[in-house]
Amino acid sequence: MSTFQAPKGTYDLIPPDSAKFLAVREAISAPLRDSGYGYIETPGFENVELFARGVGESTDIVTKEMYTLTTKGGDQLALRPEGTASVLRAALEANLHKAGNLPVKLWYSGSYYRYERPQKGRYRHFSQVGAEAIGTEDPVLDAELIILADQAYRSLGLRQFRILLNSLGDKECRPVYRDALQTFLRDLDLDEETRRRIEINPLRVLDDKRADVQKQLTDAPRLRDYLCDACKAYHEEVRALLTAAGVVYEDDEKLVRGLDYYTRTTFEFVHDGLGSQSAVGGGGRYDGLSEMIGGPALPSVGWALGVDRTVLALEAEGVELDLPVTTSVYAVPLGDEARRALFAVVTGLRRAGVAADFAFGGRGLKGAMKSANRSGARYTLVAGERDLAEGVVQLKDMESGEQTAVALADVVAELTTRLG
Ligand code: HAM
């Protein structure tokens, strides 16, 4: 007999750990929901051209990492490697930007797919919660998003993360810098692939992790020296707003993101307990993306936080989440009649909003009590024939061990009161 395994680079979320993922998604989205961001859901796949144009033909994501497929009807599709291009596409398609209420603020949560070399923290199927604020150029909006991500991580109890901040300039100043950088890089001693990268995406060369490459980059022209006055002023304002909000960040000139659409503000949240896959989240401004995918000029900013890596960061810091109780009451029937009576009680409890579970399968008292313990329930209800004959059930407080007989008719009310 053969058994199947999850595909390479993927893993299943199973209880009890899966509860952490739900809690992380909840914690990241809560500050967004409280700040005017509306929920958006887009398909898991899109026309491949959207990502080629949006994310960029020269990025690893598009050239190496996309899961592409041709449908029976001949459409070229790709499983989404990221959310920004899809969300902007959907906003344009629904004309949200024309409703006279800019910025259009949206948040999302879902699965993304990249054919990467799997390792701890890097998967082929992963989960993000993201936010996009579309159609407004305002440094307050950039600051808002960074502050909300910081708030989300803090609410989870994370402390050992850092915020790296940079400005990539705009369509005026970045090309001038790009030329200067290319001229500099062409004179270095680099391998073929890196030489090709100089021509396609020279900023990515700055990001090269190899020591011999980094050594040669010490005197590389710096983007900071090429930013135009408007970009400089914008960036200073973002920095000042973060400082005013008490959010600590580090200026990181070398921060180059793996997607081509960024302009001006870019940032990354890195966690020091994660080894090489340290980015728990990232984002920035993408003022040109709308036009790149055929829309009007819509300056925008956003981020996506990786749920998988956030969970790893929690584990690295030893943070135990305060997870909601899954079962408050566990019912253990002894015999057929008790099974019907206690199942009715459980149904009543559930209807009253009390989380309740039941010992199924007519098991003996010992096994059923083990399950009751494992469920984490605060109270257990046990009833046998003699109890029913007296019209009662035994209510056991699992913390104190105290047991009392409660009239069958009163038990839902009694438990609702006790559990507050
Ligand atoms: P990104 O930096 O490619 O940005 O991804 C954001 C986060 O998703 C990363 O920081 C990381 O935590 C997580 N992530 C990415 N790839 C993987 C992987 N293979 N395995 C596990 N986690 C991963 C974006 O996706 C942009 N769309 C963010 C954005 C939104 N920019 C503007 N708006």
XYZ file of C-alpha atoms and ligand atoms in Angstrom:
453
model
C 0.000 0.000 0.000
C 1.331 3.430 -0.856
C 0.793 6.485 1.285
C 0.893 10.040 0.057
C 2.918 12.844 1.542
C 2.481 16.591 1.330
C 4.340 17.915 -1.751
C 7.924 19.108 -1.285
C 8.140 22.530 0.313
C 4.656 22.335 1.807
C 3.287 21.248 5.158
C -0.093 20.748 6.751
C -1.499 22.850 9.535
C -2.898 20.461 12.080
C -4.269 20.838 15.602
C -3.163 21.946 18.071
C -0.531 24.021 16.198
C -2.997 25.196 13.572
C -4.666 27.320 16.277
C -1.521 29.456 16.367
C -1.884 30.248 12.676
C -5.455 31.368 13.163
C -4.402 33.514 16.107
C -1.594 35.109 14.079
C -3.910 35.911 11.180
C -6.383 37.393 13.635
C -3.724 39.488 15.395
C -2.306 40.862 12.149
C -5.685 41.734 10.681
C -7.242 43.231 13.831
C -5.340 46.569 13.661
C -6.191 46.830 9.941
C -9.889 46.202 10.505
C -9.802 48.898 13.176
C -8.170 51.353 10.786
C -10.559 51.463 7.865
C -9.218 48.567 5.799
C -11.909 46.442 4.114
C -11.508 42.734 3.458
C -10.770 41.613 -0.100
C -10.398 38.128 -1.519
C -9.084 37.455 -5.008
C -8.598 34.172 -6.911
C -5.674 31.893 -6.142
C -4.557 32.180 -9.768
C -4.384 35.010 -12.258
C -3.415 35.614 -15.837
C 0.343 35.054 -15.918
C 0.871 38.425 -17.647
C -0.376 40.271 -14.570
C 2.587 39.062 -12.529
C 5.071 39.278 -15.412
C 4.202 42.942 -15.834
C 3.425 43.746 -12.231
C 6.060 41.913 -10.213
C 8.620 42.319 -13.015
C 10.154 40.225 -15.794
C 13.601 40.474 -14.231
C 12.704 39.205 -10.764
C 13.425 35.706 -9.480
C 9.754 35.421 -8.608
C 8.700 35.730 -12.253
C 11.660 34.068 -13.987
C 12.148 31.092 -11.673
C 9.472 30.756 -9.055
C 6.046 30.934 -10.643
C 3.768 27.940 -10.904
C 2.344 28.449 -14.370
C -0.186 26.369 -16.231
C -2.087 26.359 -19.473
C -5.770 25.586 -19.103
C -7.653 23.258 -21.453
C -9.059 26.432 -22.980
C -5.541 27.715 -23.670
C -5.368 30.414 -20.968
C -1.954 31.024 -19.439
C -2.390 31.199 -15.689
C -0.092 31.372 -12.675
C -0.735 30.475 -9.059
C -0.341 33.807 -7.279
C 3.196 34.332 -5.960
C 2.115 37.487 -4.082
C -0.981 39.567 -3.439
C -0.344 43.163 -4.467
C -0.765 42.828 -8.233
C -3.989 40.826 -7.777
C -5.483 43.259 -5.280
C -4.723 46.235 -7.498
C -6.134 44.386 -10.512
C -9.335 43.659 -8.586
C -9.646 47.256 -7.336
C -9.237 48.594 -10.883
C -11.679 46.056 -12.290
C -14.317 47.032 -9.719
C -13.562 50.742 -10.207
C -13.046 51.143 -6.459
C -10.710 54.054 -7.177
C -13.527 55.935 -8.900
C -15.891 55.836 -5.924
C -14.436 59.162 -4.753
C -13.027 57.768 -1.572
C -9.263 57.572 -1.816
C -7.223 55.863 -0.586
C -8.954 52.560 -1.163
C -7.789 50.598 1.889
C -7.922 46.810 1.639
C -6.621 43.847 3.612
C -6.336 40.189 2.660
C -5.245 36.829 3.959
C -4.398 33.777 1.939
C -2.075 31.248 0.370
C 0.748 32.144 -2.011
C 2.958 29.914 -4.131
C 6.605 30.212 -5.087
C 8.768 27.474 -6.513
C 11.694 28.194 -4.193
C 14.333 25.896 -2.755
C 12.624 24.791 0.447
C 14.263 25.283 3.824
C 13.134 26.296 7.279
C 10.999 29.417 6.847
C 10.934 29.136 3.066
C 8.128 27.116 1.574
C 6.504 26.609 -1.794
C 3.105 27.208 -0.309
C 2.956 29.870 2.381
C 0.504 32.206 3.963
C 0.411 35.994 4.138
C -1.805 38.641 5.630
C -1.460 41.841 3.641
C -2.714 45.399 3.346
C -2.832 47.794 0.411
C -3.750 51.501 0.448
C -4.440 52.506 -3.126
C -4.602 55.888 -4.829
C -2.984 58.354 -2.422
C 0.474 59.795 -2.130
C 0.835 60.801 1.491
C 3.700 59.948 3.838
C 1.153 59.562 6.645
C -0.214 56.524 4.804
C 3.229 54.908 4.592
C 3.715 55.587 8.302
C 0.247 54.251 9.143
C 0.995 50.902 7.536
C 4.370 50.491 9.216
C 2.870 51.455 12.575
C 0.010 48.942 12.156
C 2.415 46.098 11.358
C 4.510 47.045 14.378
C 1.351 47.083 16.509
C 0.315 43.665 15.168
C 3.653 42.061 16.019
C 3.693 43.669 19.450
C 0.162 42.496 20.195
C 1.395 38.952 19.595
C 4.155 39.489 22.135
C 7.026 39.650 19.638
C 9.910 41.880 20.652
C 13.035 40.736 18.800
C 12.137 42.184 15.441
C 13.616 45.175 13.688
C 12.225 47.479 11.044
C 14.535 48.241 8.130
C 13.635 51.346 6.137
C 14.812 52.718 2.816
C 13.730 54.890 -0.085
C 14.174 53.639 -3.636
C 13.481 57.001 -5.280
C 10.962 57.607 -8.026
C 10.801 57.573 -11.813
C 12.799 60.813 -11.943
C 15.770 60.013 -9.755
C 16.022 56.225 -9.789
C 17.018 55.897 -13.486
C 19.879 58.356 -12.951
C 21.104 56.280 -10.023
C 20.625 53.065 -11.958
C 22.912 54.344 -14.727
C 25.579 55.412 -12.254
C 25.385 52.064 -10.484
C 25.632 50.116 -13.738
C 28.715 52.079 -14.788
C 30.319 51.267 -11.438
C 29.340 47.577 -11.452
C 30.523 46.905 -15.011
C 34.126 47.546 -13.882
C 34.032 44.918 -11.121
C 35.249 41.348 -11.181
C 31.993 39.406 -11.269
C 30.703 36.111 -12.644
C 28.571 35.830 -15.788
C 25.222 35.612 -14.060
C 25.910 38.645 -11.919
C 27.085 40.549 -15.005
C 23.754 39.762 -16.617
C 21.979 40.980 -13.510
C 23.823 44.317 -13.796
C 22.052 44.913 -17.099
C 18.616 43.740 -16.007
C 18.322 44.639 -12.346
C 21.499 46.301 -11.007
C 20.010 47.157 -7.606
C 19.706 43.436 -6.886
C 23.480 43.121 -7.132
C 23.745 45.258 -3.992
C 21.795 42.540 -2.245
C 24.337 39.801 -3.128
C 25.151 37.841 0.004
C 28.676 36.693 -1.041
C 31.551 38.301 0.864
C 33.799 38.702 -2.210
C 31.002 40.597 -3.975
C 30.196 42.728 -0.931
C 33.885 43.660 -0.615
C 33.845 45.166 -4.068
C 30.705 47.157 -3.333
C 32.129 49.357 -0.583
C 32.493 52.358 -2.889
C 29.358 51.756 -4.926
C 27.313 54.900 -5.595
C 24.637 55.305 -2.963
C 20.995 55.827 -3.822
C 20.720 58.260 -0.948
C 23.015 60.661 -2.800
C 20.842 60.498 -5.902
C 17.367 60.968 -4.392
C 15.602 64.021 -5.847
C 14.390 66.718 -3.468
C 10.794 65.522 -3.566
C 11.802 61.945 -2.657
C 14.116 63.165 0.087
C 11.423 65.346 1.639
C 8.882 62.521 1.414
C 11.243 60.090 3.087
C 12.153 62.521 5.855
C 8.457 62.977 6.579
C 7.886 59.198 6.846
C 10.843 58.930 9.204
C 9.620 61.819 11.348
C 6.108 60.333 11.593
C 7.484 56.974 12.718
C 9.679 58.630 15.308
C 6.730 60.691 16.566
C 4.757 57.443 16.971
C 7.604 55.924 18.979
C 8.305 53.288 16.339
C 11.987 52.461 16.196
C 13.461 51.726 12.757
C 16.860 51.374 11.156
C 17.851 53.142 7.959
C 19.059 50.451 5.609
C 20.393 51.719 2.323
C 21.007 48.197 1.106
C 17.393 47.181 1.451
C 16.348 46.120 -2.036
C 13.129 44.185 -2.323
C 12.609 41.154 -4.540
C 9.781 42.746 -6.521
C 10.210 45.420 -9.199
C 7.232 47.642 -8.513
C 8.597 49.593 -5.580
C 9.184 53.341 -5.530
C 10.194 55.553 -2.619
C 9.413 53.980 0.775
C 10.432 50.342 1.204
C 10.686 48.445 4.443
C 11.170 45.012 5.870
C 10.435 43.506 9.275
C 13.239 41.125 10.189
C 13.404 38.793 13.153
C 16.743 37.953 14.701
C 15.785 34.448 15.795
C 15.118 33.047 12.331
C 18.495 32.530 10.681
C 18.734 33.212 6.964
C 14.988 33.519 6.280
C 14.732 36.454 8.646
C 12.171 38.644 6.845
C 8.855 38.183 8.599
C 7.221 40.863 6.496
C 7.870 43.516 3.933
C 6.368 46.139 1.725
C 6.554 49.628 0.378
C 5.199 52.174 -2.018
C 4.404 51.236 -5.607
C 3.399 54.440 -7.354
C 3.840 53.068 -10.875
C 2.246 49.616 -10.605
C -1.246 50.646 -11.674
C 0.051 52.107 -14.930
C 2.242 49.037 -15.440
C -0.859 46.853 -15.475
C -2.886 49.186 -17.671
C -4.615 51.399 -15.082
C -4.475 55.127 -14.370
C -1.798 56.692 -12.167
C -2.608 55.495 -8.635
C 0.175 55.994 -6.113
C -0.155 53.260 -3.492
C 1.559 51.594 -0.561
C 1.202 48.268 1.206
C 2.780 45.329 2.964
C 2.447 41.612 3.467
C 3.441 39.754 6.608
C 4.353 36.090 6.394
C 2.183 33.998 8.707
C 4.492 30.941 8.639
C 7.539 32.986 9.602
C 5.618 34.924 12.234
C 4.725 31.612 13.887
C 8.412 30.578 13.715
C 9.370 33.932 15.254
C 6.948 33.337 18.143
C 8.532 29.936 18.722
C 12.036 31.431 18.507
C 11.144 33.970 21.200
C 9.334 31.369 23.283
C 6.091 33.324 23.198
C 3.071 31.284 24.267
C -0.071 32.725 22.735
C -3.109 33.164 24.871
C -5.257 30.900 22.710
C -9.036 30.860 23.192
C -10.433 27.837 25.023
C -11.723 25.316 22.539
C -13.870 23.228 24.864
C -15.433 24.473 28.108
C -17.640 21.500 28.899
C -17.105 17.819 28.119
C -19.960 15.350 28.472
C -19.430 11.697 29.374
C -22.541 9.480 29.097
C -22.659 6.023 30.618
C -25.265 3.989 28.743
C -27.736 4.585 25.944
C -30.279 6.602 27.846
C -27.572 8.877 29.248
C -26.199 9.289 25.745
C -29.463 10.750 24.513
C -29.949 12.928 27.587
C -26.387 14.314 27.658
C -26.304 14.881 23.916
C -29.414 17.036 24.358
C -27.597 18.956 27.112
C -24.551 19.459 24.838
C -26.792 20.746 22.048
C -28.432 23.128 24.536
C -25.031 24.351 25.747
C -23.832 24.960 22.207
C -26.979 26.887 21.386
C -26.336 28.991 24.492
C -22.856 29.778 23.157
C -20.899 27.427 25.431
C -18.144 25.414 23.726
C -19.037 21.799 24.488
C -17.909 18.394 23.327
C -19.040 14.826 23.857
C -17.532 11.375 24.438
C -18.612 9.627 21.260
C -18.623 5.926 20.566
C -19.984 4.680 23.901
C -16.585 4.410 25.578
C -16.040 3.453 29.196
C -15.645 6.015 31.959
C -11.844 5.807 32.156
C -11.140 6.400 28.473
C -13.794 9.084 28.247
C -12.346 10.956 31.260
C -8.942 10.899 29.567
C -10.492 12.617 26.558
C -12.184 15.087 28.881
C -8.799 15.950 30.382
C -7.157 16.244 26.994
C -9.908 18.550 25.743
C -8.903 21.132 28.347
C -12.552 21.499 29.408
C -13.155 23.322 32.667
C -16.215 21.181 33.483
C -17.187 17.586 32.856
C -20.717 16.248 32.908
C -21.112 12.572 33.782
C -24.398 10.726 33.896
C -25.353 7.063 34.292
C -28.653 5.284 34.695
C -28.908 5.969 38.425
C -28.316 9.707 37.918
C -30.995 9.865 35.273
C -33.414 7.996 37.495
C -32.892 10.812 40.008
C -33.150 13.451 37.261
C -29.602 14.700 37.794
C -26.181 14.796 36.144
C -22.814 14.913 37.933
C -21.042 18.202 37.290
C -17.318 18.048 37.933
C -15.096 21.118 38.195
C -11.858 19.918 36.579
C -9.774 22.548 38.384
C -10.931 21.937 41.956
C -12.000 18.308 41.441
C -15.266 19.144 43.208
C -18.347 17.241 42.044
C -22.010 18.181 42.489
C -25.284 16.731 41.322
C -27.279 19.224 39.248
C -30.843 18.749 38.063
C -30.887 17.823 34.378
C -33.298 20.652 33.667
C -31.002 23.257 35.258
C -27.633 22.188 33.965
C -27.432 24.508 30.921
C -28.345 27.533 33.027
C -25.965 26.464 35.819
C -23.027 26.111 33.435
C -23.809 29.317 31.561
C -23.708 31.153 34.896
C -20.537 29.440 36.127
C -18.706 30.159 32.879
C -19.830 33.770 32.966
P 7.509 39.662 -0.030
O 8.618 40.324 0.691
O 7.843 38.892 -1.251
O 6.484 40.829 -0.389
O 6.711 38.713 0.943
C 6.240 39.170 2.199
C 6.495 38.146 3.277
O 5.956 36.888 2.906
C 7.975 37.864 3.521
O 8.534 38.820 4.379
C 7.911 36.481 4.179
O 7.606 36.594 5.559
C 6.731 35.852 3.472
N 7.245 34.946 2.423
C 7.609 35.251 1.172
N 8.038 34.150 0.521
C 7.931 33.112 1.385
C 8.206 31.699 1.306
N 8.645 31.122 0.194
N 7.979 30.942 2.420
C 7.500 31.502 3.557
N 7.220 32.816 3.673
C 7.426 33.620 2.605
C 5.319 40.648 -1.055
O 4.817 39.581 -1.276
C 4.644 41.952 -1.424
N 3.397 41.632 -2.140
C 4.379 42.784 -0.186
C 3.705 44.076 -0.503
C 2.396 44.373 -0.338
N 4.276 45.153 -1.021
C 3.379 46.099 -1.184
N 2.220 45.634 -0.794
